[in-house]
CSV table of C-alpha atoms (C1' of nucleotides) in Angstrom, one decimal:
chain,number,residue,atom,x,y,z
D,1,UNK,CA,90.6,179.0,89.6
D,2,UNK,CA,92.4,176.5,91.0
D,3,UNK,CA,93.4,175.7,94.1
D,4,UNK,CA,91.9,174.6,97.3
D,5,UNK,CA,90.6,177.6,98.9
D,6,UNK,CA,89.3,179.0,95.8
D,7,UNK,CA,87.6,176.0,94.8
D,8,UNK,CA,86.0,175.5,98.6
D,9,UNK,CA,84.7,179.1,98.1
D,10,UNK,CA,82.8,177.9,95.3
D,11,UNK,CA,81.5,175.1,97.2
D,12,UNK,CA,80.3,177.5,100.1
D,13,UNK,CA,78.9,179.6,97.7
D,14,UNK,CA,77.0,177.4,95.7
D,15,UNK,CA,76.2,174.5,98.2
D,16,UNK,CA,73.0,176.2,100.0
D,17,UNK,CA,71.9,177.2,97.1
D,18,UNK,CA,72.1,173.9,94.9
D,19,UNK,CA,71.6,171.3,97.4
D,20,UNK,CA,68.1,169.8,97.5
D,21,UNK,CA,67.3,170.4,94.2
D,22,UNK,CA,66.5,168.8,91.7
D,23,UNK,CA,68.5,168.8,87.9
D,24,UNK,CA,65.6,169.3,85.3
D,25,UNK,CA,67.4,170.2,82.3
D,26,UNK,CA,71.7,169.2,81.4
D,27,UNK,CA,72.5,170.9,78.1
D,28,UNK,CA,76.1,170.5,76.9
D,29,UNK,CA,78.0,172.7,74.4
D,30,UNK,CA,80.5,170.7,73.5
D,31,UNK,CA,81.4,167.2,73.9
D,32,UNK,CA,84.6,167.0,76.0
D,33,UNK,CA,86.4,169.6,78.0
D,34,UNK,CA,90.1,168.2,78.9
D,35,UNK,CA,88.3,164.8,78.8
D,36,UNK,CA,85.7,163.3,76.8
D,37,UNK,CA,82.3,163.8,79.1
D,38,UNK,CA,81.2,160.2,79.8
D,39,UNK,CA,78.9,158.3,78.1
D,40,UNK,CA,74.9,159.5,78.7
D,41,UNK,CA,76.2,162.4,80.8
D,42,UNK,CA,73.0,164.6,80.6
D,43,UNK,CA,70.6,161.8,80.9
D,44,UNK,CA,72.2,160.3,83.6
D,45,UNK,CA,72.0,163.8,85.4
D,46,UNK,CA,68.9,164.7,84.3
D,47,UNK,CA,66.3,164.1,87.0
D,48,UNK,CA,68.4,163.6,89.8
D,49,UNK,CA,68.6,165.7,93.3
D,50,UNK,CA,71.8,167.2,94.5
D,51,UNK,CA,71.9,165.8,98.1
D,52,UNK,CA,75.4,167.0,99.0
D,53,UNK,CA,78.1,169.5,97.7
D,54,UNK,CA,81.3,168.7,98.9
D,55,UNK,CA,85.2,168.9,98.0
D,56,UNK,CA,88.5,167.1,98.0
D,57,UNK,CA,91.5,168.5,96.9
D,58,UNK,CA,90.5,170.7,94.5
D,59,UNK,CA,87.8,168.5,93.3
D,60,UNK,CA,83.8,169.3,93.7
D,61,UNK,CA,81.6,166.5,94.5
D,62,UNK,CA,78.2,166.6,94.3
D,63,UNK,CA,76.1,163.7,95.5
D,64,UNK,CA,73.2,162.5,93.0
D,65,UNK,CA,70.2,160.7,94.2
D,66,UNK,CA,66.9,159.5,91.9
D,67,UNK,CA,64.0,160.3,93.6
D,68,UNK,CA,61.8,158.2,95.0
D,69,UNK,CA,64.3,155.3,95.1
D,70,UNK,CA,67.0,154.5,97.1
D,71,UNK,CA,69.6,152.9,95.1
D,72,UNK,CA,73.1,153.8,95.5
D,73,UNK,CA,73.8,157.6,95.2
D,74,UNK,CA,75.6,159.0,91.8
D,75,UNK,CA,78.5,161.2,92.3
D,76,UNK,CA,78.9,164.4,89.6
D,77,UNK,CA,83.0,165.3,90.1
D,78,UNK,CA,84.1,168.2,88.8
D,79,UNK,CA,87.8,170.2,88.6
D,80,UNK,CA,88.1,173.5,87.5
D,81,UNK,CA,91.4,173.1,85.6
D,82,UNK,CA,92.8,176.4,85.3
D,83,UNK,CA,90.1,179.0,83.9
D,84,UNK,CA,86.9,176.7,84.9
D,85,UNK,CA,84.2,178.9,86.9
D,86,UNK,CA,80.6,178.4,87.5
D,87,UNK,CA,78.0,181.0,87.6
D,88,UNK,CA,74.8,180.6,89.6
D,89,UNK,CA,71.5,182.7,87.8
D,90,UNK,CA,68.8,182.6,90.2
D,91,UNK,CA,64.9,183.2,89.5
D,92,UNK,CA,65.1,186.1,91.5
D,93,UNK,CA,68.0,188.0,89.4
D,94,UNK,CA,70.6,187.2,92.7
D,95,UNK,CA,73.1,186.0,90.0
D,96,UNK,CA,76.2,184.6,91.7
D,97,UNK,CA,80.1,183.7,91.2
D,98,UNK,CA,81.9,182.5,93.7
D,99,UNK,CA,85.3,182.3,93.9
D,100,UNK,CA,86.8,184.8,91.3
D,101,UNK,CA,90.4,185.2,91.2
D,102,UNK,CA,93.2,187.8,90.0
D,103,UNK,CA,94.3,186.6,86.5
D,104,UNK,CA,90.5,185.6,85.3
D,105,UNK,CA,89.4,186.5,82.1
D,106,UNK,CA,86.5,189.1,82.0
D,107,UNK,CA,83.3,187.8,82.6
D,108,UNK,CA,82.2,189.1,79.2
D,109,UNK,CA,85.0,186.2,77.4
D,110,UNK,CA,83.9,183.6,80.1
D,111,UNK,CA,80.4,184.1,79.0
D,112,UNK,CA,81.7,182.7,75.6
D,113,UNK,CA,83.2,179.6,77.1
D,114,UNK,CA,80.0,178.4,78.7
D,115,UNK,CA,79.9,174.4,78.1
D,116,UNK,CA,77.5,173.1,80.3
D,117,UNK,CA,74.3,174.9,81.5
D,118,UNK,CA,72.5,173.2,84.4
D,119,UNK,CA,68.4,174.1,85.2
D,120,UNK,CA,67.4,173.3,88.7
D,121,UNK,CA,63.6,172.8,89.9
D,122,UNK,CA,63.5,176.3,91.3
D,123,UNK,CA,64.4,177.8,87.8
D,124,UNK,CA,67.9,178.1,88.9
D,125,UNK,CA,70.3,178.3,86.3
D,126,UNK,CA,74.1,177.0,86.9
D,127,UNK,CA,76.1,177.4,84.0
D,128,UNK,CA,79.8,176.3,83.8
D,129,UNK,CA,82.6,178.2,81.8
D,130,UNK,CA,86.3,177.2,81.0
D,131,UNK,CA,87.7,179.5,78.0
D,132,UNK,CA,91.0,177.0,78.3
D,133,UNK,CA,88.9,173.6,78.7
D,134,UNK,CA,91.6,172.3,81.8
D,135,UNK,CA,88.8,170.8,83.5
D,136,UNK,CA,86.6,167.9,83.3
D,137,UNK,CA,83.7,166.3,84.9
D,138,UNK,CA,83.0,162.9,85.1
D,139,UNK,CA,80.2,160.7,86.9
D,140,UNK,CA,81.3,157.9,89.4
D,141,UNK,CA,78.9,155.3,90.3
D,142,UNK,CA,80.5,154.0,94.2
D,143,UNK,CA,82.5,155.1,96.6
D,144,UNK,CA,83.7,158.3,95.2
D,145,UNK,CA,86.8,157.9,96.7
D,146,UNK,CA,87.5,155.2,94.8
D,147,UNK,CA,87.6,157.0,91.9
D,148,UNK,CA,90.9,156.8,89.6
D,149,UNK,CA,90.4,161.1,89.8
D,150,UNK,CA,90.4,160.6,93.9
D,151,UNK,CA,92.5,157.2,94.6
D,152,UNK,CA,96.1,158.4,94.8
D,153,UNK,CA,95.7,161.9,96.6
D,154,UNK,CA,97.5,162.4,99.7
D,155,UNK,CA,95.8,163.6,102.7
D,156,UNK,CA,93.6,167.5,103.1
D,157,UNK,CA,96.3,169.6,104.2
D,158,UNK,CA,93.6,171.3,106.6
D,159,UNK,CA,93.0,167.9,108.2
D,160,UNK,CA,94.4,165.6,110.6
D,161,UNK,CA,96.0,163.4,108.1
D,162,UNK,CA,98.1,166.3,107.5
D,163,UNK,CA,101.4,167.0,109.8
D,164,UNK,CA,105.1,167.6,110.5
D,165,UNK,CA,105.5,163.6,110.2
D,166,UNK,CA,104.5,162.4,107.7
D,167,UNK,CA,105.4,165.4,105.7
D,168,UNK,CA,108.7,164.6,107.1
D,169,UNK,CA,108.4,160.9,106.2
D,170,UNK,CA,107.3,162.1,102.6
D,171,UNK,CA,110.5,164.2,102.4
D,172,UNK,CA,112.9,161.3,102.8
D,173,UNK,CA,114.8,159.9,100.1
D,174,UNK,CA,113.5,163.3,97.8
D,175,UNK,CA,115.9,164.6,96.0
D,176,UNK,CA,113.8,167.5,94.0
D,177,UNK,CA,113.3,171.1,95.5
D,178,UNK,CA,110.9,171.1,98.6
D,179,UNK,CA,108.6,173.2,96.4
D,180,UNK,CA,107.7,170.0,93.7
D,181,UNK,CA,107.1,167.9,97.0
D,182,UNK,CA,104.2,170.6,98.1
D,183,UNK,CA,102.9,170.3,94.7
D,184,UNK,CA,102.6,166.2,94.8
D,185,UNK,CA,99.1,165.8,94.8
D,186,UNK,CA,99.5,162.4,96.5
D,187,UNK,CA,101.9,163.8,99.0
D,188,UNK,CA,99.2,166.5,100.2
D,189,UNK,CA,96.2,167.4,98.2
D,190,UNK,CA,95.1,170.8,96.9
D,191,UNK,CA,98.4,173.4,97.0
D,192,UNK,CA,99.3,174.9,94.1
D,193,UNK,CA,101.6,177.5,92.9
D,194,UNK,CA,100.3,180.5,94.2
D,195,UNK,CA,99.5,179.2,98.1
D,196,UNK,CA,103.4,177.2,97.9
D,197,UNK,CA,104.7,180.3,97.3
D,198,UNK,CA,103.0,182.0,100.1
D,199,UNK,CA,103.4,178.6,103.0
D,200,UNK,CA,107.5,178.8,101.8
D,201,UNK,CA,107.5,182.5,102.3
D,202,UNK,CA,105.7,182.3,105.5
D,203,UNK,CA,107.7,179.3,107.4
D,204,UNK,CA,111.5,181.0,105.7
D,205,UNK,CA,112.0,178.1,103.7
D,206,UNK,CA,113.4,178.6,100.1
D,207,UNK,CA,111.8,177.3,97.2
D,208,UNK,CA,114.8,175.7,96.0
D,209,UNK,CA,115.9,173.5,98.9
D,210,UNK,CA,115.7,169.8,98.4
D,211,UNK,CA,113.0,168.0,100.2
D,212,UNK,CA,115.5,165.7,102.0
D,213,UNK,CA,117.1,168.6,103.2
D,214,UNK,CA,114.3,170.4,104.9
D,215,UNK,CA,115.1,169.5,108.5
D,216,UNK,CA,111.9,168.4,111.3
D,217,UNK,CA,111.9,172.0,112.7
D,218,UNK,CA,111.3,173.2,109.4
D,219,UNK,CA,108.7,171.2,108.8
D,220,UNK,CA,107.2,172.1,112.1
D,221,UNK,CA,106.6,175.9,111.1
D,222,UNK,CA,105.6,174.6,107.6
D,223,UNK,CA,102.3,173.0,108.4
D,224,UNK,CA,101.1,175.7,110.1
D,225,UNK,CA,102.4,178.2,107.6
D,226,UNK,CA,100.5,176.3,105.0
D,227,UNK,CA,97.1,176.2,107.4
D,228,UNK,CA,97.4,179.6,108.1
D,229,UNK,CA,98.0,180.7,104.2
D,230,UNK,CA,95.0,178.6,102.9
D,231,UNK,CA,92.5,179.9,106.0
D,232,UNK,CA,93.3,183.2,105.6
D,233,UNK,CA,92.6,182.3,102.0
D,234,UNK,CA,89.2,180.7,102.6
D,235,UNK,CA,88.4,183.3,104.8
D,236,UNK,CA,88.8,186.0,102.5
D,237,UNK,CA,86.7,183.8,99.4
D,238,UNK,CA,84.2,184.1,102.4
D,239,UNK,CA,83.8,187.9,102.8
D,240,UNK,CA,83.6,188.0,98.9
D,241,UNK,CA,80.8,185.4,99.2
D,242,UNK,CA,78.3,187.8,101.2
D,243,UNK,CA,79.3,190.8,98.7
D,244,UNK,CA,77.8,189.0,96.1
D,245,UNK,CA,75.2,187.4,97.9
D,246,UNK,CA,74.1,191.4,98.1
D,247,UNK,CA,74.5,192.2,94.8
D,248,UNK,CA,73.5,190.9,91.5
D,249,UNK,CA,76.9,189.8,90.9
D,250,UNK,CA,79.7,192.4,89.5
D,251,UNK,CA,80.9,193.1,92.8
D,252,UNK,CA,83.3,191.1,94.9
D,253,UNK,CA,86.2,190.3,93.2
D,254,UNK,CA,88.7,188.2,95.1
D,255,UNK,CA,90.8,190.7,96.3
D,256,UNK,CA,93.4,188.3,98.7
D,257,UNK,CA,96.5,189.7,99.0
D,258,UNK,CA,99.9,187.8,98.0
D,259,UNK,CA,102.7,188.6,100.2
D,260,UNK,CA,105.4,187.2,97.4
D,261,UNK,CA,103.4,185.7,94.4
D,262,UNK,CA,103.2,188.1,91.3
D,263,UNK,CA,105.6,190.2,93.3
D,264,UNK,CA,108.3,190.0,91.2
D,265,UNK,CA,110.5,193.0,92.0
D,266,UNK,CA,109.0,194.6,95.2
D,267,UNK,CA,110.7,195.0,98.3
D,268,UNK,CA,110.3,191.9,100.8
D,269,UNK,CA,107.6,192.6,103.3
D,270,UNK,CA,109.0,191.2,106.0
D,271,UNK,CA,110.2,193.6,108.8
D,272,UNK,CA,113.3,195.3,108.7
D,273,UNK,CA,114.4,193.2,105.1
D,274,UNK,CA,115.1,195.5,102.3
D,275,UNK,CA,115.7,192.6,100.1
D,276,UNK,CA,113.0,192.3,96.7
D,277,UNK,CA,111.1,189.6,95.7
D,278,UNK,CA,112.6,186.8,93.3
D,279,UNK,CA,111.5,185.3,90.6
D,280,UNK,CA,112.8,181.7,89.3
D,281,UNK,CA,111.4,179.0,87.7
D,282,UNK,CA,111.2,175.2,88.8
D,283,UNK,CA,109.6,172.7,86.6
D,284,UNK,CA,108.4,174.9,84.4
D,285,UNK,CA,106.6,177.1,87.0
D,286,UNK,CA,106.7,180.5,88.8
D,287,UNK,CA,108.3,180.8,92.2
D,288,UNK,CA,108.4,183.7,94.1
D,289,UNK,CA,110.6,184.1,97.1
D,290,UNK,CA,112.9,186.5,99.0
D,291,UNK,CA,116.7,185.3,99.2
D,292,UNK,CA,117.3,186.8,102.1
D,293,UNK,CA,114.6,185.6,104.3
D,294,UNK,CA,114.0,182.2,102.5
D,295,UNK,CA,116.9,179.6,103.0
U,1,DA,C1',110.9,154.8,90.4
U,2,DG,C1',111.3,159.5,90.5
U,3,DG,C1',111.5,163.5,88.1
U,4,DG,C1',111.6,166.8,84.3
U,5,DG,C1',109.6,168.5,80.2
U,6,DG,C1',106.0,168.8,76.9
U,7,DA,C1',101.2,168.7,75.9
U,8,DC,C1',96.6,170.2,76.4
U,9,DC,C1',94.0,175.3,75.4
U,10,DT,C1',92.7,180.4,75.2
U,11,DG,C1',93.3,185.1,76.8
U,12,DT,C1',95.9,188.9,78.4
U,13,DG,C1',99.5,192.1,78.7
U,14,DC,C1',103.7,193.7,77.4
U,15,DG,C1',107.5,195.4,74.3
U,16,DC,C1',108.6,196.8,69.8
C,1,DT,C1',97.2,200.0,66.0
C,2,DG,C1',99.2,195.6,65.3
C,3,DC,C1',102.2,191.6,66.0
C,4,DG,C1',104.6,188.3,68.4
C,5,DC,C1',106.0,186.5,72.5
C,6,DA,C1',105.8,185.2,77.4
C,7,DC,C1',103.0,183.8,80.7
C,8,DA,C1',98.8,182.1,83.5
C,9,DG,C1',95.7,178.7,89.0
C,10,DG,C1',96.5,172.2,86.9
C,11,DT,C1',97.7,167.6,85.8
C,12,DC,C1',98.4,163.8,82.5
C,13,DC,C1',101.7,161.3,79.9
C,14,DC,C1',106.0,160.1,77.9
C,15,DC,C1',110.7,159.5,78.3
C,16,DC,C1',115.2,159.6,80.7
DNA sequence: AGGGGGACCTGTGCGC
DNA sequence: TGCGCACAGGTCCCCC
Protein backbone atom coordinates (compact mmCIF):
# COMPACT_ATOMS: atom_id res chain seq x y z
CA UNK A 1 0.00 0.00 0.00
CA UNK A 2 2.25 2.13 -1.45
CA UNK A 3 2.74 5.47 -1.40
CA UNK A 4 3.88 8.03 0.96
CA UNK A 5 1.08 8.78 3.19
CA UNK A 6 0.04 5.33 3.43
CA UNK A 7 3.28 4.13 4.24
CA UNK A 8 3.87 7.14 7.07
CA UNK A 9 0.50 5.88 8.51
CA UNK A 10 2.05 2.66 9.14
CA UNK A 11 4.96 4.26 10.62
CA UNK A 12 2.62 6.35 13.15
CA UNK A 13 0.87 3.49 13.79
CA UNK A 14 3.40 1.12 14.60
CA UNK A 15 6.28 3.41 15.82
CA UNK A 16 4.97 3.77 19.64
CA UNK A 17 4.30 0.66 19.73
CA UNK A 18 7.63 -1.07 18.38
CA UNK A 19 10.17 1.37 19.41
CA UNK A 20 12.14 0.37 22.48
CA UNK A 21 11.76 -3.05 22.12
CA UNK A 22 13.53 -5.63 21.82
CA UNK A 23 13.43 -8.43 18.59
CA UNK A 24 13.38 -11.86 20.39
CA UNK A 25 12.40 -14.19 17.77
CA UNK A 26 12.77 -13.36 13.36
CA UNK A 27 11.11 -16.34 11.64
CA UNK A 28 10.98 -16.15 7.81
CA UNK A 29 8.67 -18.00 5.39
CA UNK A 30 10.28 -17.83 2.56
CA UNK A 31 13.63 -16.82 1.38
CA UNK A 32 13.26 -13.75 -0.85
CA UNK A 33 10.33 -11.50 -1.43
CA UNK A 34 11.15 -9.19 -4.70
CA UNK A 35 14.84 -9.64 -3.52
CA UNK A 36 16.70 -12.33 -1.95
CA UNK A 37 16.66 -11.34 2.00
CA UNK A 38 20.35 -10.80 2.85
CA UNK A 39 22.60 -13.06 4.12
CA UNK A 40 22.02 -13.98 8.18
CA UNK A 41 18.86 -11.79 8.15
CA UNK A 42 17.15 -13.26 11.25
CA UNK A 43 20.30 -13.62 13.23
CA UNK A 44 21.45 -10.45 12.54
CA UNK A 45 17.95 -9.10 13.80
CA UNK A 46 17.52 -11.32 16.41
CA UNK A 47 18.43 -9.60 19.70
CA UNK A 48 18.51 -6.21 18.72
CA UNK A 49 16.23 -3.10 20.09
CA UNK A 50 14.27 -0.99 17.70
CA UNK A 51 15.53 2.49 18.73
CA UNK A 52 13.79 4.52 15.97
CA UNK A 53 10.97 4.02 13.31
CA UNK A 54 11.24 6.36 10.62
CA UNK A 55 10.48 6.81 6.76
CA UNK A 56 11.78 8.17 3.51
CA UNK A 57 10.06 8.04 0.43
CA UNK A 58 8.07 5.29 0.82
CA UNK A 59 10.72 3.42 2.67
CA UNK A 60 10.52 2.28 6.53
CA UNK A 61 13.53 2.54 8.53
CA UNK A 62 13.99 1.17 11.63
CA UNK A 63 17.03 1.74 13.59
CA UNK A 64 18.78 -1.48 15.23
CA UNK A 65 20.91 -1.26 18.23
CA UNK A 66 22.73 -4.45 20.35
CA UNK A 67 22.26 -3.95 23.72
CA UNK A 68 24.67 -3.21 26.05
CA UNK A 69 27.15 -2.00 23.39
CA UNK A 70 27.46 0.90 21.49
CA UNK A 71 28.74 0.06 18.14
CA UNK A 72 27.29 1.60 15.18
CA UNK A 73 23.50 1.19 14.92
CA UNK A 74 21.93 -1.49 12.17
CA UNK A 75 19.28 -0.17 9.93
CA UNK A 76 16.17 -2.77 8.99
CA UNK A 77 14.68 -0.97 5.48
CA UNK A 78 11.69 -2.09 4.39
CA UNK A 79 9.21 -1.15 1.11
CA UNK A 80 5.95 -2.38 0.84
CA UNK A 81 5.87 -2.92 -2.86
CA UNK A 82 2.41 -2.94 -3.93
CA UNK A 83 0.32 -5.43 -1.62
CA UNK A 84 2.98 -5.42 1.48
CA UNK A 85 1.22 -4.75 4.96
CA UNK A 86 2.14 -5.40 8.42
CA UNK A 87 0.02 -6.40 11.19
CA UNK A 88 0.79 -5.68 14.84
CA UNK A 89 -0.77 -8.69 17.50
CA UNK A 90 -0.35 -7.34 20.78
CA UNK A 91 -0.40 -9.42 24.31
CA UNK A 92 -3.37 -7.70 25.14
CA UNK A 93 -5.59 -8.88 21.97
CA UNK A 94 -5.22 -4.79 20.66
CA UNK A 95 -4.31 -6.31 17.21
CA UNK A 96 -3.42 -3.52 14.73
CA UNK A 97 -3.11 -2.58 10.86
CA UNK A 98 -2.29 0.54 9.93
CA UNK A 99 -2.62 1.90 6.86
CA UNK A 100 -5.17 -0.21 4.85
CA UNK A 101 -6.06 0.87 1.52
CA UNK A 102 -9.01 0.53 -1.17
CA UNK A 103 -7.90 -2.21 -3.62
CA UNK A 104 -6.35 -4.55 -0.60
CA UNK A 105 -6.95 -7.99 -0.66
CA UNK A 106 -9.04 -9.38 2.25
CA UNK A 107 -7.38 -9.76 5.32
CA UNK A 108 -8.32 -13.46 5.26
CA UNK A 109 -5.85 -13.92 1.71
CA UNK A 110 -3.20 -11.55 3.39
CA UNK A 111 -3.09 -13.87 6.31
CA UNK A 112 -1.78 -16.48 3.65
CA UNK A 113 1.02 -14.23 2.46
CA UNK A 114 2.62 -13.81 5.81
CA UNK A 115 6.56 -14.06 5.26
CA UNK A 116 8.11 -12.73 8.10
CA UNK A 117 6.76 -12.87 11.62
CA UNK A 118 8.60 -10.71 14.19
CA UNK A 119 8.25 -11.42 18.32
CA UNK A 120 9.07 -8.40 20.45
CA UNK A 121 10.07 -8.60 24.30
CA UNK A 122 6.64 -7.59 25.32
CA UNK A 123 5.12 -10.69 23.45
CA UNK A 124 4.28 -8.54 20.65
CA UNK A 125 3.80 -10.05 17.51
CA UNK A 126 4.48 -8.15 14.06
CA UNK A 127 3.98 -10.15 11.22
CA UNK A 128 4.47 -8.94 7.54
CA UNK A 129 2.27 -10.02 4.50
CA UNK A 130 2.76 -9.39 0.66
CA UNK A 131 0.34 -11.85 -1.38
CA UNK A 132 2.35 -10.22 -4.71
CA UNK A 133 6.03 -10.25 -3.03
CA UNK A 134 6.77 -6.39 -4.54
CA UNK A 135 8.60 -5.62 -1.59
CA UNK A 136 11.82 -6.31 0.06
CA UNK A 137 13.79 -5.68 3.09
CA UNK A 138 17.22 -5.49 3.40
CA UNK A 139 19.74 -4.55 6.42
CA UNK A 140 22.32 -1.66 5.92
CA UNK A 141 25.18 -1.38 8.11
CA UNK A 142 26.05 2.89 7.93
CA UNK A 143 24.56 5.77 7.09
CA UNK A 144 21.32 4.64 5.83
CA UNK A 145 21.25 7.11 3.46
CA UNK A 146 23.82 5.82 1.83
CA UNK A 147 22.13 2.95 0.86
CA UNK A 148 21.97 2.04 -3.06
CA UNK A 149 17.78 1.70 -1.94
CA UNK A 150 18.11 5.56 -0.55
CA UNK A 151 21.10 7.22 -2.61
CA UNK A 152 19.43 8.55 -5.76
CA UNK A 153 15.98 9.82 -4.36
CA UNK A 154 15.07 13.27 -4.87
CA UNK A 155 14.02 15.38 -1.97
CA UNK A 156 10.54 14.62 0.59
CA UNK A 157 7.94 16.42 -1.17
CA UNK A 158 6.64 17.62 2.31
CA UNK A 159 10.01 19.21 3.06
CA UNK A 160 12.03 22.11 2.37
CA UNK A 161 14.03 20.50 -0.35
CA UNK A 162 10.83 20.41 -2.09
CA UNK A 163 9.58 23.70 -4.28
CA UNK A 164 8.46 25.59 -7.32
CA UNK A 165 12.33 25.79 -8.33
CA UNK A 166 13.82 23.18 -8.45
CA UNK A 167 10.74 21.37 -9.65
CA UNK A 168 10.99 23.92 -12.23
CA UNK A 169 14.76 23.25 -12.77
CA UNK A 170 13.87 19.45 -12.87
CA UNK A 171 11.37 20.15 -15.68
CA UNK A 172 13.80 21.68 -18.07
CA UNK A 173 14.97 19.92 -21.03
CA UNK A 174 11.95 17.08 -20.22
CA UNK A 175 10.41 16.04 -22.93
CA UNK A 176 7.85 13.24 -21.29
CA UNK A 177 4.37 14.20 -19.90
CA UNK A 178 4.56 16.26 -16.57
CA UNK A 179 2.91 13.15 -14.90
CA UNK A 180 6.26 10.55 -15.47
CA UNK A 181 8.30 13.65 -14.03
CA UNK A 182 6.03 13.42 -10.59
CA UNK A 183 6.71 9.83 -10.65
CA UNK A 184 10.80 10.19 -10.80
CA UNK A 185 11.68 8.98 -7.65
CA UNK A 186 14.93 11.01 -7.85
CA UNK A 187 13.10 14.00 -8.98
CA UNK A 188 10.80 13.97 -5.70
CA UNK A 189 10.41 10.96 -3.52
CA UNK A 190 7.26 9.13 -2.53
CA UNK A 191 4.20 10.16 -5.25
CA UNK A 192 2.71 7.65 -7.00
CA UNK A 193 -0.19 7.03 -9.20
CA UNK A 194 -2.99 7.63 -7.18
CA UNK A 195 -1.79 10.99 -5.15
CA UNK A 196 -0.33 12.46 -9.12
CA UNK A 197 -3.60 12.07 -10.15
CA UNK A 198 -5.08 13.89 -7.41
CA UNK A 199 -1.92 17.04 -7.09
CA UNK A 200 -2.68 17.37 -11.30
CA UNK A 201 -6.33 17.51 -10.71
CA UNK A 202 -6.01 19.90 -7.88
CA UNK A 203 -3.42 22.54 -9.42
CA UNK A 204 -5.55 22.20 -13.32
CA UNK A 205 -2.70 20.71 -14.91
CA UNK A 206 -3.30 17.81 -17.44
CA UNK A 207 -1.67 14.64 -17.07
CA UNK A 208 -0.43 14.78 -20.56
CA UNK A 209 1.46 17.97 -20.74
CA UNK A 210 5.16 17.83 -21.25
CA UNK A 211 7.31 18.67 -18.29
CA UNK A 212 9.15 21.42 -20.24
CA UNK A 213 5.94 22.84 -20.97
CA UNK A 214 4.56 23.27 -17.50
CA UNK A 215 5.18 27.02 -17.09
CA UNK A 216 6.65 28.67 -13.24
CA UNK A 217 3.03 29.66 -12.30
CA UNK A 218 2.04 26.22 -12.75
CA UNK A 219 4.42 24.91 -10.83
CA UNK A 220 3.68 27.37 -8.17
CA UNK A 221 -0.03 25.97 -7.50
CA UNK A 222 1.54 22.46 -7.95
CA UNK A 223 3.59 22.18 -4.84
CA UNK A 224 1.06 23.08 -2.81
CA UNK A 225 -1.56 21.01 -4.54
CA UNK A 226 0.76 18.03 -3.97
CA UNK A 227 1.22 19.11 0.05
CA UNK A 228 -2.23 19.62 0.46
CA UNK A 229 -3.22 16.13 -1.41
CA UNK A 230 -0.70 14.04 0.70
CA UNK A 231 -1.66 15.90 4.16
CA UNK A 232 -5.04 15.53 3.73
CA UNK A 233 -4.00 12.02 3.04
CA UNK A 234 -1.85 11.52 6.17
CA UNK A 235 -4.46 13.04 8.04
CA UNK A 236 -7.05 10.88 7.12
CA UNK A 237 -4.53 7.42 7.71
CA UNK A 238 -4.49 9.31 11.14
CA UNK A 239 -8.20 9.19 12.08
CA UNK A 240 -8.21 5.45 10.89
CA UNK A 241 -5.23 5.01 13.28
CA UNK A 242 -7.31 5.80 16.59
CA UNK A 243 -10.30 3.58 15.17
CA UNK A 244 -8.25 0.78 15.46
CA UNK A 245 -6.34 1.68 18.26
CA UNK A 246 -10.09 1.12 19.83
CA UNK A 247 -10.83 -1.87 18.41
CA UNK A 248 -9.34 -5.22 17.93
CA UNK A 249 -8.73 -4.44 14.45
CA UNK A 250 -11.60 -5.04 11.74
CA UNK A 251 -12.55 -1.54 11.85
CA UNK A 252 -11.01 1.41 10.11
CA UNK A 253 -10.58 0.88 6.69
CA UNK A 254 -8.98 3.71 4.89
CA UNK A 255 -11.75 5.40 3.66
CA UNK A 256 -9.86 8.75 1.82
CA UNK A 257 -11.73 9.92 -0.76
CA UNK A 258 -10.36 10.37 -4.54
CA UNK A 259 -11.62 13.36 -6.18
CA UNK A 260 -10.45 11.78 -9.90
CA UNK A 261 -8.63 8.41 -9.26
CA UNK A 262 -10.85 5.25 -9.96
CA UNK A 263 -13.33 7.75 -11.18
CA UNK A 264 -13.46 6.82 -14.46
CA UNK A 265 -16.83 8.05 -15.85
CA UNK A 266 -18.30 10.32 -13.14
CA UNK A 267 -19.06 13.82 -13.50
CA UNK A 268 -16.01 16.25 -12.65
CA UNK A 269 -16.35 17.62 -9.11
CA UNK A 270 -15.28 20.75 -9.65
CA UNK A 271 -17.94 23.53 -9.49
CA UNK A 272 -20.04 24.45 -12.19
CA UNK A 273 -17.97 21.62 -14.76
CA UNK A 274 -20.27 19.00 -16.12
CA UNK A 275 -17.47 17.47 -17.75
CA UNK A 276 -16.60 13.33 -16.51
CA UNK A 277 -13.60 11.99 -15.44
CA UNK A 278 -11.03 10.48 -18.06
CA UNK A 279 -9.23 7.68 -18.21
CA UNK A 280 -5.84 7.26 -20.37
CA UNK A 281 -2.91 5.58 -19.96
CA UNK A 282 0.80 6.83 -19.76
CA UNK A 283 3.64 4.41 -19.42
CA UNK A 284 1.65 1.74 -18.82
CA UNK A 285 -0.27 3.34 -15.99
CA UNK A 286 -3.80 4.79 -15.03
CA UNK A 287 -4.41 8.44 -15.22
CA UNK A 288 -7.37 10.01 -14.24
CA UNK A 289 -8.15 13.59 -15.22
CA UNK A 290 -10.94 15.93 -16.34
CA UNK A 291 -10.36 17.62 -19.96
CA UNK A 292 -12.03 20.35 -19.27
CA UNK A 293 -10.51 21.60 -16.14
CA UNK A 294 -7.03 20.00 -16.61
CA UNK A 295 -4.84 21.70 -19.41
C1' DA B 1 21.02 9.93 -21.54
C1' DG B 2 16.23 9.72 -21.23
C1' DG B 3 12.36 7.29 -21.74
C1' DG B 4 9.26 3.44 -22.91
C1' DG B 5 7.97 -1.19 -22.24
C1' DG B 6 8.36 -5.56 -20.09
C1' DA B 7 9.13 -8.20 -15.98
C1' DC B 8 8.32 -9.40 -11.40
C1' DC B 9 3.71 -11.74 -8.67
C1' DT B 10 -1.16 -12.82 -6.98
C1' DG B 11 -5.88 -11.48 -6.32
C1' DT B 12 -10.14 -9.42 -7.75
C1' DG B 13 -13.86 -8.13 -10.53
C1' DC B 14 -15.94 -8.02 -14.72
C1' DG B 15 -18.13 -9.74 -19.10
C1' DC B 16 -19.51 -13.63 -21.55
C1' DT C 1 -20.87 -21.46 -12.00
C1' DG C 2 -16.79 -21.05 -14.61
C1' DC C 3 -13.21 -19.05 -17.65
C1' DG C 4 -10.45 -15.66 -19.40
C1' DC C 5 -9.03 -11.17 -19.46
C1' DA C 6 -7.91 -6.57 -17.69
C1' DC C 7 -6.23 -4.30 -14.06
C1' DA C 8 -4.03 -3.05 -9.39
C1' DG C 9 -0.40 1.27 -4.94
C1' DG C 10 6.01 0.13 -7.32
C1' DT C 11 10.40 -0.03 -9.35
C1' DC C 12 14.17 -2.52 -11.64
C1' DC C 13 16.28 -3.62 -15.94
C1' DC C 14 16.90 -3.87 -20.76
C1' DC C 15 16.79 -1.84 -25.11
C1' DC C 16 15.97 1.98 -28.32
Amino acid sequence: MPELPEVETVRRGLASHIEGRQIVDVTLNRKDLRFPFPDNFARRMTGMRIAHFTRRAKYLLAELHAPQNSEAPLYWLSHLGMTGRYMLYQPDGGNMEPGQYAHDVSAETAEKHVHVRLTLDDGAVLTYADPRRFGFMDLVDGAPEASSFLAHLGPEPLGNGFDAAMLYAACQGRKSPIKNVLLDQTVVSGLGNIYVCEALYMSGISPRRLACNVGRARLERLVPAIRTVLQAAIEAGGSTLRDFAASDGQLGYFQHQFRVYDREGETCSSDGCHASVKRIVQSGRSSFFCSACQR
